[in-house]
XYZ file of C-alpha atoms in Angstrom:
753
model
C 30.749 24.835 -10.987
C 32.245 23.932 -14.341
C 29.248 21.673 -14.959
C 26.808 24.512 -14.359
C 28.778 26.821 -16.651
C 28.612 24.260 -19.429
C 24.876 23.855 -18.859
C 24.137 27.572 -18.803
C 26.002 28.103 -22.079
C 23.729 25.595 -23.788
C 20.388 26.986 -22.564
C 18.087 27.240 -25.600
C 16.735 30.527 -26.795
C 13.234 29.186 -26.235
C 13.451 30.480 -22.666
C 13.406 34.105 -23.793
C 9.587 34.388 -23.945
C 9.407 33.352 -20.266
C 11.784 36.037 -19.010
C 9.331 38.912 -19.456
C 6.587 40.137 -17.193
C 3.984 39.689 -19.959
C 2.952 36.136 -20.768
C 2.849 35.753 -24.594
C -0.263 34.329 -26.162
C 1.692 31.385 -27.547
C 3.231 30.596 -24.152
C 0.138 30.187 -21.977
C 1.021 26.644 -20.973
C 2.889 25.633 -17.789
C 6.621 25.082 -18.017
C 7.962 21.577 -18.321
C 10.471 20.263 -15.798
C 13.317 20.683 -18.277
C 12.327 24.262 -19.111
C 12.064 25.223 -15.441
C 15.429 23.657 -14.691
C 17.074 25.462 -17.587
C 15.506 28.726 -16.475
C 16.858 28.359 -12.941
C 20.317 27.307 -14.110
C 20.529 30.333 -16.369
C 20.977 32.466 -13.225
C 23.874 30.427 -11.870
C 27.255 32.112 -11.794
C 30.344 32.043 -9.568
C 29.060 29.076 -7.580
C 25.711 30.640 -6.596
C 22.227 31.279 -7.920
C 21.575 35.011 -8.103
C 18.301 36.889 -7.515
C 16.133 33.812 -7.973
C 12.980 35.380 -6.514
C 12.904 38.435 -8.751
C 14.337 36.842 -11.891
C 12.628 33.417 -11.796
C 9.807 33.201 -9.245
C 8.359 36.569 -10.341
C 7.882 35.387 -13.932
C 4.277 34.752 -15.059
C 5.239 31.424 -16.634
C 6.673 30.145 -13.339
C 3.639 31.298 -11.363
C 1.360 29.672 -13.946
C 3.317 26.444 -13.492
C 2.798 26.732 -9.734
C -0.930 27.161 -10.354
C -0.867 24.056 -12.510
C 0.822 22.043 -9.730
C -1.753 23.170 -7.190
C -4.653 22.384 -9.492
C -3.314 19.115 -10.924
C -5.406 17.029 -8.508
C -8.418 19.355 -8.471
C -8.923 20.351 -12.121
C -11.725 18.551 -13.907
C -11.620 17.364 -17.529
C -13.308 19.805 -19.857
C -12.539 22.855 -17.708
C -11.627 26.142 -19.301
C -7.924 27.001 -19.773
C -5.945 27.342 -16.576
C -4.884 30.914 -17.347
C -8.541 31.979 -17.533
C -9.277 30.325 -14.189
C -6.290 32.070 -12.594
C -7.211 35.458 -14.077
C -10.714 35.143 -12.627
C -9.194 35.022 -9.147
C -6.194 37.358 -9.325
C -3.931 39.026 -11.855
C -0.666 37.266 -12.575
C 0.932 40.474 -13.894
C 0.173 42.484 -10.754
C 1.359 39.596 -8.588
C 4.602 39.462 -10.580
C 5.165 43.184 -10.020
C 4.512 42.848 -6.294
C 7.051 40.034 -6.011
C 9.628 41.779 -8.187
C 9.287 45.020 -6.215
C 9.202 43.155 -2.877
C 5.735 44.527 -2.060
C 3.921 41.230 -1.555
C 2.057 41.410 1.781
C 2.277 37.973 3.419
C 0.350 38.873 6.575
C -2.617 40.218 4.601
C -2.829 36.955 2.646
C -3.425 34.779 5.709
C -6.402 33.736 7.815
C -5.749 32.902 11.479
C -7.894 30.277 13.218
C -7.779 29.276 16.865
C -9.474 26.174 18.212
C -11.310 26.253 21.519
C -8.778 25.008 24.042
C -6.647 23.613 21.232
C -3.349 22.087 22.407
C -1.946 22.593 18.896
C -2.028 26.404 18.969
C -3.436 28.561 16.224
C -3.744 27.613 12.578
C -2.655 30.044 9.859
C -4.163 29.319 6.438
C -2.706 31.060 3.365
C -5.079 32.201 0.662
C -4.797 30.906 -2.878
C -2.545 33.734 -4.027
C -0.013 33.081 -1.276
C -0.215 29.353 -1.941
C 0.845 30.000 -5.525
C 3.846 32.018 -4.367
C 4.883 29.361 -1.854
C 4.551 26.635 -4.487
C 6.673 28.634 -6.937
C 9.410 29.034 -4.311
C 9.207 25.305 -3.577
C 9.608 24.439 -7.251
C 12.683 26.624 -7.613
C 14.329 25.352 -4.426
C 13.623 21.793 -5.530
C 15.542 22.413 -8.762
C 18.428 23.938 -6.810
C 18.755 21.307 -4.082
C 17.148 18.033 -5.169
C 20.193 16.619 -6.951
C 22.444 17.659 -4.046
C 20.622 15.632 -1.409
C 22.063 12.279 -0.376
C 20.490 9.070 -1.628
C 18.944 8.080 1.725
C 17.030 11.361 2.048
C 13.350 10.544 1.486
C 10.231 12.692 1.665
C 9.412 15.867 -0.253
C 11.177 14.558 -3.367
C 9.807 13.165 -6.608
C 9.716 9.369 -6.459
C 11.349 9.304 -3.015
C 8.637 8.521 -0.469
C 7.770 6.081 2.281
C 7.459 3.013 0.089
C 10.696 3.842 -1.710
C 12.456 3.934 1.664
C 10.821 0.657 2.706
C 11.895 -1.049 -0.531
C 15.461 0.148 0.101
C 15.381 -1.399 3.579
C 13.944 -4.672 2.267
C 16.293 -5.043 -0.700
C 19.574 -3.517 0.489
C 19.930 -4.040 4.243
C 21.631 -7.346 5.058
C 22.656 -8.881 8.357
C 21.615 -5.998 10.642
C 22.614 -6.503 14.255
C 21.793 -3.216 16.008
C 19.694 -0.221 15.144
C 18.200 2.896 16.652
C 15.729 5.548 15.618
C 16.397 9.185 16.494
C 13.359 10.665 18.217
C 12.714 14.319 18.939
C 10.775 15.990 21.681
C 7.860 17.862 20.195
C 9.048 21.375 19.337
C 8.792 23.875 16.514
C 11.443 25.706 14.605
C 12.348 28.875 16.497
C 14.251 31.979 15.479
C 17.638 30.307 15.879
C 16.591 27.437 13.613
C 15.237 29.849 10.985
C 18.453 31.897 11.091
C 20.564 28.804 10.663
C 18.329 27.614 7.805
C 18.694 30.968 6.050
C 22.466 30.858 6.486
C 22.529 27.407 4.856
C 20.429 28.679 1.948
C 22.726 31.687 1.497
C 25.632 29.353 0.791
C 24.000 28.418 -2.498
C 21.633 31.338 -3.192
C 22.660 34.962 -3.418
C 19.171 36.379 -2.910
C 18.432 38.670 0.045
C 14.812 39.177 -1.034
C 14.096 35.425 -1.058
C 15.667 35.021 2.388
C 13.511 37.862 3.668
C 10.393 36.223 2.204
C 11.172 32.933 3.927
C 11.641 34.727 7.254
C 8.296 36.524 6.837
C 6.592 33.229 6.084
C 7.981 31.779 9.313
C 7.017 34.888 11.286
C 3.420 34.723 10.037
C 3.389 30.947 10.746
C 2.550 30.125 7.157
C 5.601 27.885 7.316
C 5.606 25.721 10.439
C 8.179 22.971 10.913
C 7.391 20.892 13.967
C 9.665 18.001 14.869
C 8.330 15.061 16.843
C 4.769 15.574 15.563
C 2.545 13.313 13.506
C 1.312 15.515 10.675
C 4.204 15.872 8.227
C 3.575 14.265 4.832
C -0.060 13.346 5.534
C -1.959 15.904 3.440
C -3.293 17.945 6.374
C -4.266 21.594 5.849
C -1.609 22.719 8.341
C 1.086 21.302 6.043
C 3.019 23.228 3.416
C 4.965 21.698 0.555
C 7.785 24.186 1.016
C 8.381 22.911 4.561
C 9.492 19.511 3.264
C 12.167 21.053 1.021
C 13.372 23.396 3.768
C 13.565 20.522 6.244
C 15.713 18.527 3.833
C 17.935 21.581 3.340
C 18.269 21.977 7.122
C 19.240 18.310 7.604
C 21.526 18.166 4.556
C 24.723 18.789 6.522
C 23.732 16.097 9.014
C 22.989 13.692 6.139
C 26.426 14.280 4.661
C 28.037 13.474 7.989
C 26.226 10.138 8.021
C 27.273 9.544 4.420
C 30.936 10.054 5.334
C 30.607 7.536 8.159
C 29.061 4.997 5.799
C 31.787 5.455 3.192
C 34.500 5.156 5.821
C 33.086 1.886 7.128
C 32.745 0.505 3.604
C 36.351 1.336 2.836
C 37.515 -0.460 5.967
C 35.573 -3.594 5.098
C 37.520 -6.179 3.155
C 34.670 -7.336 0.919
C 31.262 -6.017 -0.102
C 29.583 -9.429 0.092
C 30.108 -12.341 2.518
C 32.806 -14.686 1.200
C 34.025 -18.073 2.361
C 37.481 -17.443 3.777
C 38.066 -20.724 5.594
C 38.310 -24.260 4.347
C 35.374 -25.859 2.575
C 34.600 -28.110 5.528
C 35.188 -25.387 8.085
C 32.393 -23.115 6.853
C 33.906 -19.842 8.096
C 32.163 -16.740 6.728
C 33.130 -13.117 6.890
C 30.442 -10.458 7.158
C 31.584 -6.911 6.403
C 30.599 -4.150 8.799
C 28.152 -1.790 7.162
C 26.125 1.225 8.221
C 22.719 1.890 6.678
C 20.714 5.078 7.101
C 17.255 6.244 6.069
C 15.722 9.636 6.817
C 12.107 10.470 6.049
C 11.647 14.106 7.125
C 12.311 14.036 10.898
C 12.265 10.213 11.181
C 15.882 9.004 11.203
C 16.795 5.309 11.264
C 20.380 4.041 11.627
C 21.209 0.355 11.100
C 24.581 -1.297 11.578
C 25.888 -4.820 11.148
C 28.708 -4.220 13.612
C 28.938 -4.612 17.368
C 26.909 -2.792 19.999
C 29.837 -0.559 20.997
C 30.067 0.664 17.423
C 26.345 1.457 17.428
C 26.715 3.352 20.718
C 29.604 5.441 19.378
C 27.611 6.174 16.218
C 24.554 7.195 18.242
C 26.529 9.478 20.579
C 28.255 11.153 17.648
C 25.025 11.786 15.738
C 23.086 13.009 18.773
C 25.897 15.428 19.564
C 25.723 16.740 16.010
C 21.936 17.170 16.188
C 22.011 18.954 19.530
C 25.097 21.123 19.052
C 25.228 21.813 15.336
C 21.500 21.765 14.467
C 20.224 22.964 17.884
C 17.478 20.327 18.010
C 15.805 18.861 21.096
C 16.464 15.107 20.956
C 14.495 12.657 23.088
C 17.433 10.729 24.519
C 15.246 8.420 26.587
C 13.407 6.974 23.589
C 16.436 7.139 21.276
C 17.728 3.767 22.386
C 19.695 1.018 20.682
C 17.710 -2.148 19.998
C 18.651 -5.607 18.847
C 17.608 -6.029 15.239
C 16.633 -9.683 15.701
C 14.918 -9.576 19.096
C 13.003 -6.286 19.023
C 10.791 -4.573 16.492
C 11.258 -0.908 15.689
C 8.651 1.480 14.321
C 9.542 3.555 11.257
C 7.326 5.499 8.789
C 4.258 3.892 10.334
C 5.492 0.310 9.911
C 7.289 -2.237 12.078
C 10.744 -3.516 11.129
C 12.594 -6.598 12.327
C 15.582 -8.650 11.138
C 14.649 -12.271 10.414
C 16.169 -15.257 8.565
C 15.204 -15.590 4.896
C 12.988 -18.618 5.631
C 10.609 -16.358 7.587
C 10.005 -14.187 4.527
C 9.828 -17.180 2.162
C 8.617 -20.068 4.356
C 8.641 -23.635 2.987
C 5.379 -25.393 2.246
C 3.610 -26.764 5.292
C 2.419 -30.367 5.547
C -1.126 -29.197 4.975
C -0.104 -27.298 1.850
C 1.826 -30.308 0.547
C -1.204 -32.558 1.051
C -3.410 -30.015 -0.681
C -1.006 -29.839 -3.614
C -0.900 -33.635 -3.953
C -4.684 -33.747 -3.838
C -4.862 -31.094 -6.553
C -2.433 -33.038 -8.766
C -4.477 -36.241 -8.311
C -7.655 -34.393 -9.239
C -5.864 -32.962 -12.259
C -4.852 -36.460 -13.385
C -8.410 -37.732 -12.949
C -9.791 -34.867 -15.018
C -7.180 -35.526 -17.724
C -8.149 -39.220 -17.801
C -11.837 -38.336 -18.059
C -11.108 -36.005 -20.970
C -9.014 -38.698 -22.657
C -11.763 -41.284 -22.300
C -14.349 -38.815 -23.583
C -12.140 -38.025 -26.567
C -11.765 -41.724 -27.393
C -15.506 -42.271 -27.079
C -16.259 -39.334 -29.367
C -13.707 -40.600 -31.890
C -15.315 -44.031 -31.961
C -18.771 -42.548 -32.490
C -17.534 -40.149 -35.172
C -15.546 -42.903 -36.912
C -18.588 -45.152 -37.085
C -20.594 -42.299 -38.539
C -17.949 -41.714 -41.212
C -17.822 -45.423 -42.138
C -21.608 -45.599 -42.233
C -21.797 -42.522 -44.455
C -19.107 -43.825 -46.863
C -20.761 -47.251 -47.033
C -24.138 -45.655 -47.731
C -22.731 -43.488 -50.519
C -20.954 -46.511 -52.014
C -24.191 -48.515 -52.156
C -26.074 -45.618 -53.689
C -23.433 -45.057 -56.392
C -24.446 -48.279 -58.230
C -20.965 -48.657 -59.660
C -20.636 -45.099 -60.891
C -17.864 -42.761 -59.815
C -18.485 -39.838 -57.496
C -18.229 -36.277 -58.725
C -16.155 -35.566 -55.625
C -13.562 -37.575 -53.735
C -13.457 -37.775 -49.932
C -10.811 -40.475 -49.807
C -7.963 -38.109 -48.956
C -9.973 -36.261 -46.310
C -11.019 -39.497 -44.587
C -7.458 -40.839 -44.766
C -6.076 -37.655 -43.138
C -8.666 -37.754 -40.358
C -8.007 -41.399 -39.500
C -4.240 -40.932 -39.805
C -4.253 -38.058 -37.303
C -6.404 -40.118 -34.915
C -4.126 -43.112 -35.278
C -1.031 -41.024 -34.577
C -2.593 -39.598 -31.430
C -3.652 -43.047 -30.209
C -0.192 -44.516 -30.856
C 1.478 -41.574 -29.125
C -0.780 -41.964 -26.071
C -0.017 -45.673 -26.018
C 3.750 -45.108 -26.242
C 3.613 -42.572 -23.433
C 2.165 -45.244 -21.118
C 5.207 -47.061 -19.719
C 3.233 -49.901 -18.124
C 1.383 -50.762 -21.352
C 4.626 -50.721 -23.353
C 6.319 -53.010 -20.839
C 3.446 -55.519 -20.951
C 3.385 -55.651 -24.760
C 7.191 -55.844 -24.932
C 7.106 -58.850 -22.600
C 4.445 -60.577 -24.690
C 6.111 -59.951 -28.050
C 9.729 -60.729 -27.108
C 9.638 -63.278 -24.310
C 9.690 -67.111 -24.825
C 9.654 -67.163 -28.640
C 11.195 -70.340 -30.146
C 12.492 -68.321 -33.117
C 15.169 -66.886 -30.888
C 16.814 -70.334 -30.444
C 19.938 -70.928 -32.570
C 19.183 -74.514 -33.646
C 15.714 -73.464 -34.752
C 16.937 -70.422 -36.675
C 19.380 -72.603 -38.692
C 16.491 -74.687 -40.039
C 14.333 -71.758 -41.180
C 14.489 -69.687 -44.394
C 16.647 -66.544 -44.199
C 13.734 -64.320 -45.262
C 11.717 -65.423 -42.243
C 14.648 -64.908 -39.891
C 15.297 -61.407 -41.267
C 11.646 -60.473 -40.956
C 11.602 -61.744 -37.365
C 14.786 -59.797 -36.492
C 13.427 -56.585 -38.011
C 10.219 -57.067 -36.064
C 12.161 -57.531 -32.803
C 14.198 -54.402 -33.531
C 11.013 -52.386 -33.951
C 9.603 -53.878 -30.750
C 12.769 -52.975 -28.829
C 12.836 -49.529 -30.396
C 9.279 -48.503 -29.590
C 8.144 -50.758 -26.746
C 11.270 -51.383 -24.667
C 10.654 -49.360 -21.444
C 14.258 -49.450 -20.239
C 15.234 -46.089 -21.736
C 11.983 -44.427 -20.709
C 12.261 -45.758 -17.161
C 15.871 -44.643 -17.020
C 14.878 -41.133 -18.135
C 12.120 -41.054 -15.496
C 14.539 -42.204 -12.810
C 17.096 -39.620 -13.882
C 14.431 -36.874 -13.739
C 13.351 -38.022 -10.253
C 16.988 -38.085 -9.139
C 17.534 -34.597 -10.510
C 14.479 -33.282 -8.683
C 15.634 -34.946 -5.461
C 19.104 -33.427 -5.775
C 17.635 -29.994 -6.461
C 15.453 -30.318 -3.356
C 18.458 -31.298 -1.252
C 20.524 -28.456 -2.671
C 17.698 -25.993 -2.091
C 17.280 -27.220 1.498
C 21.009 -26.992 2.166
C 21.186 -23.506 0.680
C 18.166 -22.358 2.699
C 19.603 -23.789 5.905
C 22.935 -22.101 5.253
C 21.240 -18.757 4.529
C 19.202 -19.007 7.730
C 22.438 -19.468 9.694
C 24.511 -16.804 7.942
C 22.100 -14.147 6.655
C 19.430 -11.820 8.010
C 16.836 -9.926 5.988
C 14.433 -7.111 6.791
C 10.815 -7.942 7.522
C 8.326 -5.069 7.222
C 4.963 -5.473 8.899
C 1.879 -3.354 9.425
C 1.199 -2.477 13.097
C -1.894 -4.651 13.400
C -2.509 -3.822 17.064
C -2.517 -0.092 16.314
C -4.783 -0.609 13.301
C -7.253 -2.572 15.441
C -7.104 0.154 18.069
C -7.863 2.760 15.403
C -10.741 0.639 14.094
C -12.183 0.443 17.596
C -11.562 4.140 18.309
C -13.420 5.319 15.201
C -16.295 2.959 15.934
C -16.026 0.345 13.207
C -16.118 -2.383 15.885
C -17.555 -2.787 19.369
C -15.708 -3.822 22.520
C -15.830 -7.453 21.348
C -14.180 -6.652 18.005
C -17.298 -7.158 15.893
C -18.477 -4.690 13.221
C -20.981 -2.054 14.307
C -22.715 0.937 12.632
C -21.474 4.528 12.960
C -24.279 6.857 13.916
C -22.965 10.244 12.783
C -22.870 8.944 9.182
C -26.663 8.529 9.066
C -26.979 12.110 7.791
C -25.043 11.265 4.613
C -26.423 9.892 1.377
C -26.009 6.149 0.808
C -23.420 6.764 -1.892
C -21.453 9.152 0.332
C -21.446 6.625 3.186
C -19.980 3.978 0.891
C -17.448 6.456 -0.506
C -16.318 7.418 3.017
C -15.692 3.773 3.889
C -14.103 3.142 0.475
C -11.657 6.033 0.879
C -10.445 4.653 4.219
C -10.251 1.089 2.899
C -8.292 2.004 -0.222
C -5.852 4.185 1.707
C -5.150 1.365 4.139
C -4.657 -1.104 1.297
C -2.364 1.292 -0.577
C -0.282 2.226 2.457
C 0.349 -1.309 3.748
C 0.550 -3.172 0.430
C 4.325 -3.604 0.858
C 4.033 -5.317 4.271
C 4.650 -8.979 5.022
C 1.374 -9.314 6.957
C -0.712 -7.557 4.312
C -3.199 -10.411 4.581
C -4.197 -9.246 8.081
C -4.895 -5.734 6.736
C -7.019 -7.285 3.986
C -9.047 -9.097 6.652
C -9.719 -5.846 8.514
C -10.873 -4.164 5.303
C -12.915 -7.092 3.976
C -14.605 -7.898 7.274
C -14.629 -5.029 9.756
C -14.967 -2.089 7.358
C -17.223 -3.813 4.834
C -19.753 -5.079 7.380
C -19.599 -1.861 9.400
C -20.655 -0.060 6.205
C -23.436 -2.610 5.623
C -24.672 -2.235 9.213
C -24.569 1.569 8.924
C -26.725 1.441 5.787
C -29.089 -1.033 7.446
C -29.407 1.084 10.591
C -30.016 4.220 8.554
C -32.901 2.621 6.641
C -34.170 0.759 9.738
C -33.697 -2.600 8.058
C -31.748 -5.769 8.787
C -28.270 -6.684 7.695
C -29.570 -9.305 5.242
C -31.902 -6.783 3.620
C -29.023 -4.325 3.220
C -26.866 -7.035 1.645
C -29.741 -7.964 -0.662
C -30.095 -4.338 -1.738
C -26.433 -3.286 -1.991
C -24.755 -6.740 -2.208
C -21.544 -7.525 -0.355
C -19.612 -5.480 -2.912
C -21.695 -2.413 -1.892
C -22.951 -1.564 -5.373
C -24.922 1.610 -5.988
C -26.699 2.812 -9.120
C -26.465 6.160 -10.879
C -29.301 8.067 -12.550
C -28.958 5.985 -15.729
C -29.261 2.720 -13.823
C -25.590 1.747 -14.209
C -24.042 0.075 -11.196
C -20.990 1.692 -9.583
C -18.591 0.047 -7.146
C -16.465 2.265 -4.899
C -15.562 -0.097 -2.087
C -12.936 -2.713 -3.072
C -14.651 -5.980 -3.955
C -13.750 -9.186 -2.140
C -12.058 -10.558 -5.241
C -10.147 -7.316 -5.784
C -8.901 -7.319 -2.181
C -7.889 -10.968 -2.432
C -5.805 -10.348 -5.566
C -4.021 -7.263 -4.206
C -0.271 -7.270 -3.601
C 2.698 -4.922 -3.604
C 2.012 -2.329 -6.303
C 5.390 -0.579 -6.322
C 3.996 2.750 -5.094
C 6.159 5.717 -4.144
C 4.541 7.658 -1.311
C 0.854 6.878 -0.673
C -0.818 9.081 1.914
C -1.613 7.485 5.294
C -5.194 6.906 6.295
C -5.118 9.549 9.064
C -6.649 12.332 6.968
C -9.616 10.200 5.838
C -10.034 8.378 9.162
C -10.285 11.474 11.361
C -12.437 13.545 8.982
C -16.096 13.408 8.001
C -17.901 16.045 5.943
C -21.677 16.155 6.426
C -23.934 17.627 3.769
C -26.067 20.546 4.971
C -29.740 20.761 4.066
C -29.746 24.476 3.240
C -30.580 26.750 0.330
C -27.445 28.743 -0.404
C -26.817 30.978 -3.426
C -24.456 29.606 -6.123
C -20.959 29.590 -4.679
C -17.703 28.654 -6.466
C -16.118 25.374 -5.456
C -13.131 26.019 -3.178
C -10.957 23.305 -4.730
C -7.925 24.944 -6.289
C -8.943 26.732 -9.512
C -12.214 24.856 -9.917
C -14.727 26.815 -12.021
C -17.810 24.853 -10.999
C -20.455 26.953 -9.203
C -22.959 24.147 -8.626
C -21.855 23.405 -5.110
C -23.233 22.065 -1.847
C -22.137 23.126 1.623
C -20.544 20.459 3.801
C -19.776 20.757 7.497
C -16.447 19.451 8.748
C -16.536 17.058 11.694
C -13.297 15.875 13.262
C -12.867 12.613 15.113
C -11.111 14.044 18.170
C -13.931 16.541 18.735
C -16.652 13.931 18.303
C -14.955 11.639 20.821
C -13.764 14.512 23.037
C -10.234 13.076 23.150
C -6.985 14.993 23.309
C -4.722 13.693 20.492
C -1.725 14.220 22.780
C -3.110 11.629 25.219
C -1.091 8.575 24.226
C -3.233 6.129 26.176
C -6.569 7.065 24.582
C -5.337 8.130 21.136
C -3.689 5.831 18.602
C 0.090 6.154 18.690
C 1.464 7.683 15.498
C -1.920 8.728 14.074
C -1.987 12.392 13.080
C -4.900 14.765 13.381
C -6.298 17.671 11.418
C -6.123 20.955 13.307
C -9.295 21.148 15.391
C -9.909 24.811 14.550
C -11.476 23.537 11.288
C -14.141 21.588 13.185
C -17.711 22.655 12.333
C -16.497 24.828 9.418
C -18.523 24.814 6.200
C -16.935 24.065 2.822
C -18.705 24.550 -0.537
C -17.668 21.724 -2.857
C -18.936 20.511 -6.195
C -20.052 16.924 -6.732
C -16.797 15.851 -8.383
C -14.517 17.203 -5.665
C -16.577 15.927 -2.749
C -16.311 12.533 -4.464
C -12.527 12.918 -4.699
C -12.355 14.053 -1.065
C -14.300 11.025 0.140
C -12.229 8.634 -1.968
C -8.945 10.121 -0.743
C -7.819 11.426 -4.148
C -7.557 14.962 -2.762
C -6.968 16.212 0.773
C -7.864 19.364 2.650
C -4.410 20.533 1.578
C -5.754 20.676 -2.008
C -8.638 22.949 -0.975
C -8.612 26.696 -0.408
C -9.835 26.409 3.184
C -8.940 30.055 3.885
C -11.788 31.217 1.635
C -14.486 29.787 3.890
C -12.604 29.063 7.096
C -14.480 31.832 8.893
C -17.927 30.482 7.953
C -19.644 28.516 10.744
């Protein structure tokens, strides 16, 4: 609390223009993160934040910042100012008064959709005005709680997503022995969960109006938190950004309990890293007992390096806390303890397993070693060819120079030249001579042969002969032998080569011994993409036939060629982004480069009633298309681009579910100019697109685990066959996966069939 008091005393006076209901002309820009944080902290006193909704959320500057967050992915360059776009849709001042006076009608700002026989219940879509309010509340709660969450809490936080959690598991978890993932039976937050959530929020926020707003949002089903489902964090329209923050707030007490267990185990461990505690020949190693935890929304993974009994006690304690304290329905049958080395476990859409380090960094195979030796031999041959060519060119050029100098000398007729080329010629030949001598000295075999010829069997080395010769001759001979030994004696060079070979051999032995020791004493985390599930999804959508070969997709024939390629490209890029951190990323590349690419080519060929070769000739394997100016555009990842891809250090890329289960078909109709329904888009040149969902096209219930792909989420089927007016830029972004249906005001046209 002392820290907050110090912070609040230093809040700059620049915040004063934001604390009024009128937005000044000079302050029509969204707040920065620092300004928003300072504004929220200015209402902190006596250990709580007071009247946050009326004093912070109800400010025009905060609501404008919320509008900016919603439109960040949908605004186009060159658009008019954001404040003008917002004012064209609703008045910020009147909205601020409604919030401040607690008159904002949540129920009137919603559209309720019900799918025909939908197992997912009804879908409540907030309009754009309510979305702005929800986003403003999310921003404020993020400032209040984000720094209080534990370090292993991922999801719904800036820079803390799926890939961040996976990198933590790969880099920090060592020697895991047992692990388990907490699974929940599919159920939604009820009244008791909402009441408990509000009581947790009241510990930090003294704001009855905000608590009442959150309860109304849950009552109207604008906020829906469903545990055990497959649609959180995937960009579906039934998601809400505020739900992620509230879920983290709800689980915060549980996270702190896990943190206490981890700290207790670390204190009881003697060392943080394995140390040799026995004799040098005994090889006794001590591995400290550690507990690792990662939570991504409702996916909870616990890893321990201790014994199975310890893992069982930890599991029983945590399940008791979830059931009793948090009142959650845990699936005890599937929440089982698994061996980290013998069984894989699924987490955040990827498969984890503990393996020795040599599995992650395997040594070179015999085939690779032979290929490397062949490459080095070819490199030597090319170097020799270049050296011979250089010598040949030097000889030809030298003869030309001599011929030219001789010709000029004959033509001079004894007269001096007006210019002198003696120095230039001398420098050229000197540099050539130095290079030739250096190449000769670098050849050990040539030096040895010439050293043998010049120093072996000479009668001048005999003592009785040397006594009969003049001293000048003896000195000259000795100096010559010294120079021969200095430059041509290969003993030192051979010794250096032998020492280098010995050093390399010792390094190889040391590396092998270290690798063998690590394989026996250390375990690392291997993260893999679920290839079997990906192939099942590829087959389910229709990219491949029953034999696993690419095939065309018929319902895409109604799209333009460019839109077909963009639809495939959006799926391909999302798969490549999501699984780029996996060990078997090469298998995902194969699925994208072969199955998806040739399925797109076959779809284009079938649409134009041509052959595959004709489609490749027209579009090429890189699926190039041309714009109105004749410039080629490539949307699908090229073969070279896919081959060069690796881990790109992403934070939280969206899964492919939203792009894989959705297709928007352009309607051939003459409609009056309609505004684009992307958030705060001012473009009125739009085209109507009909939404088609995969589960409705295939007539499959997503809850059927045998027919549907395990872990793949679905868009609520009440949006099937709905029409969405979108401009050319935003339909492009929707196809390419840059925006989702969550970034579109679906409530505006959700009732249009």
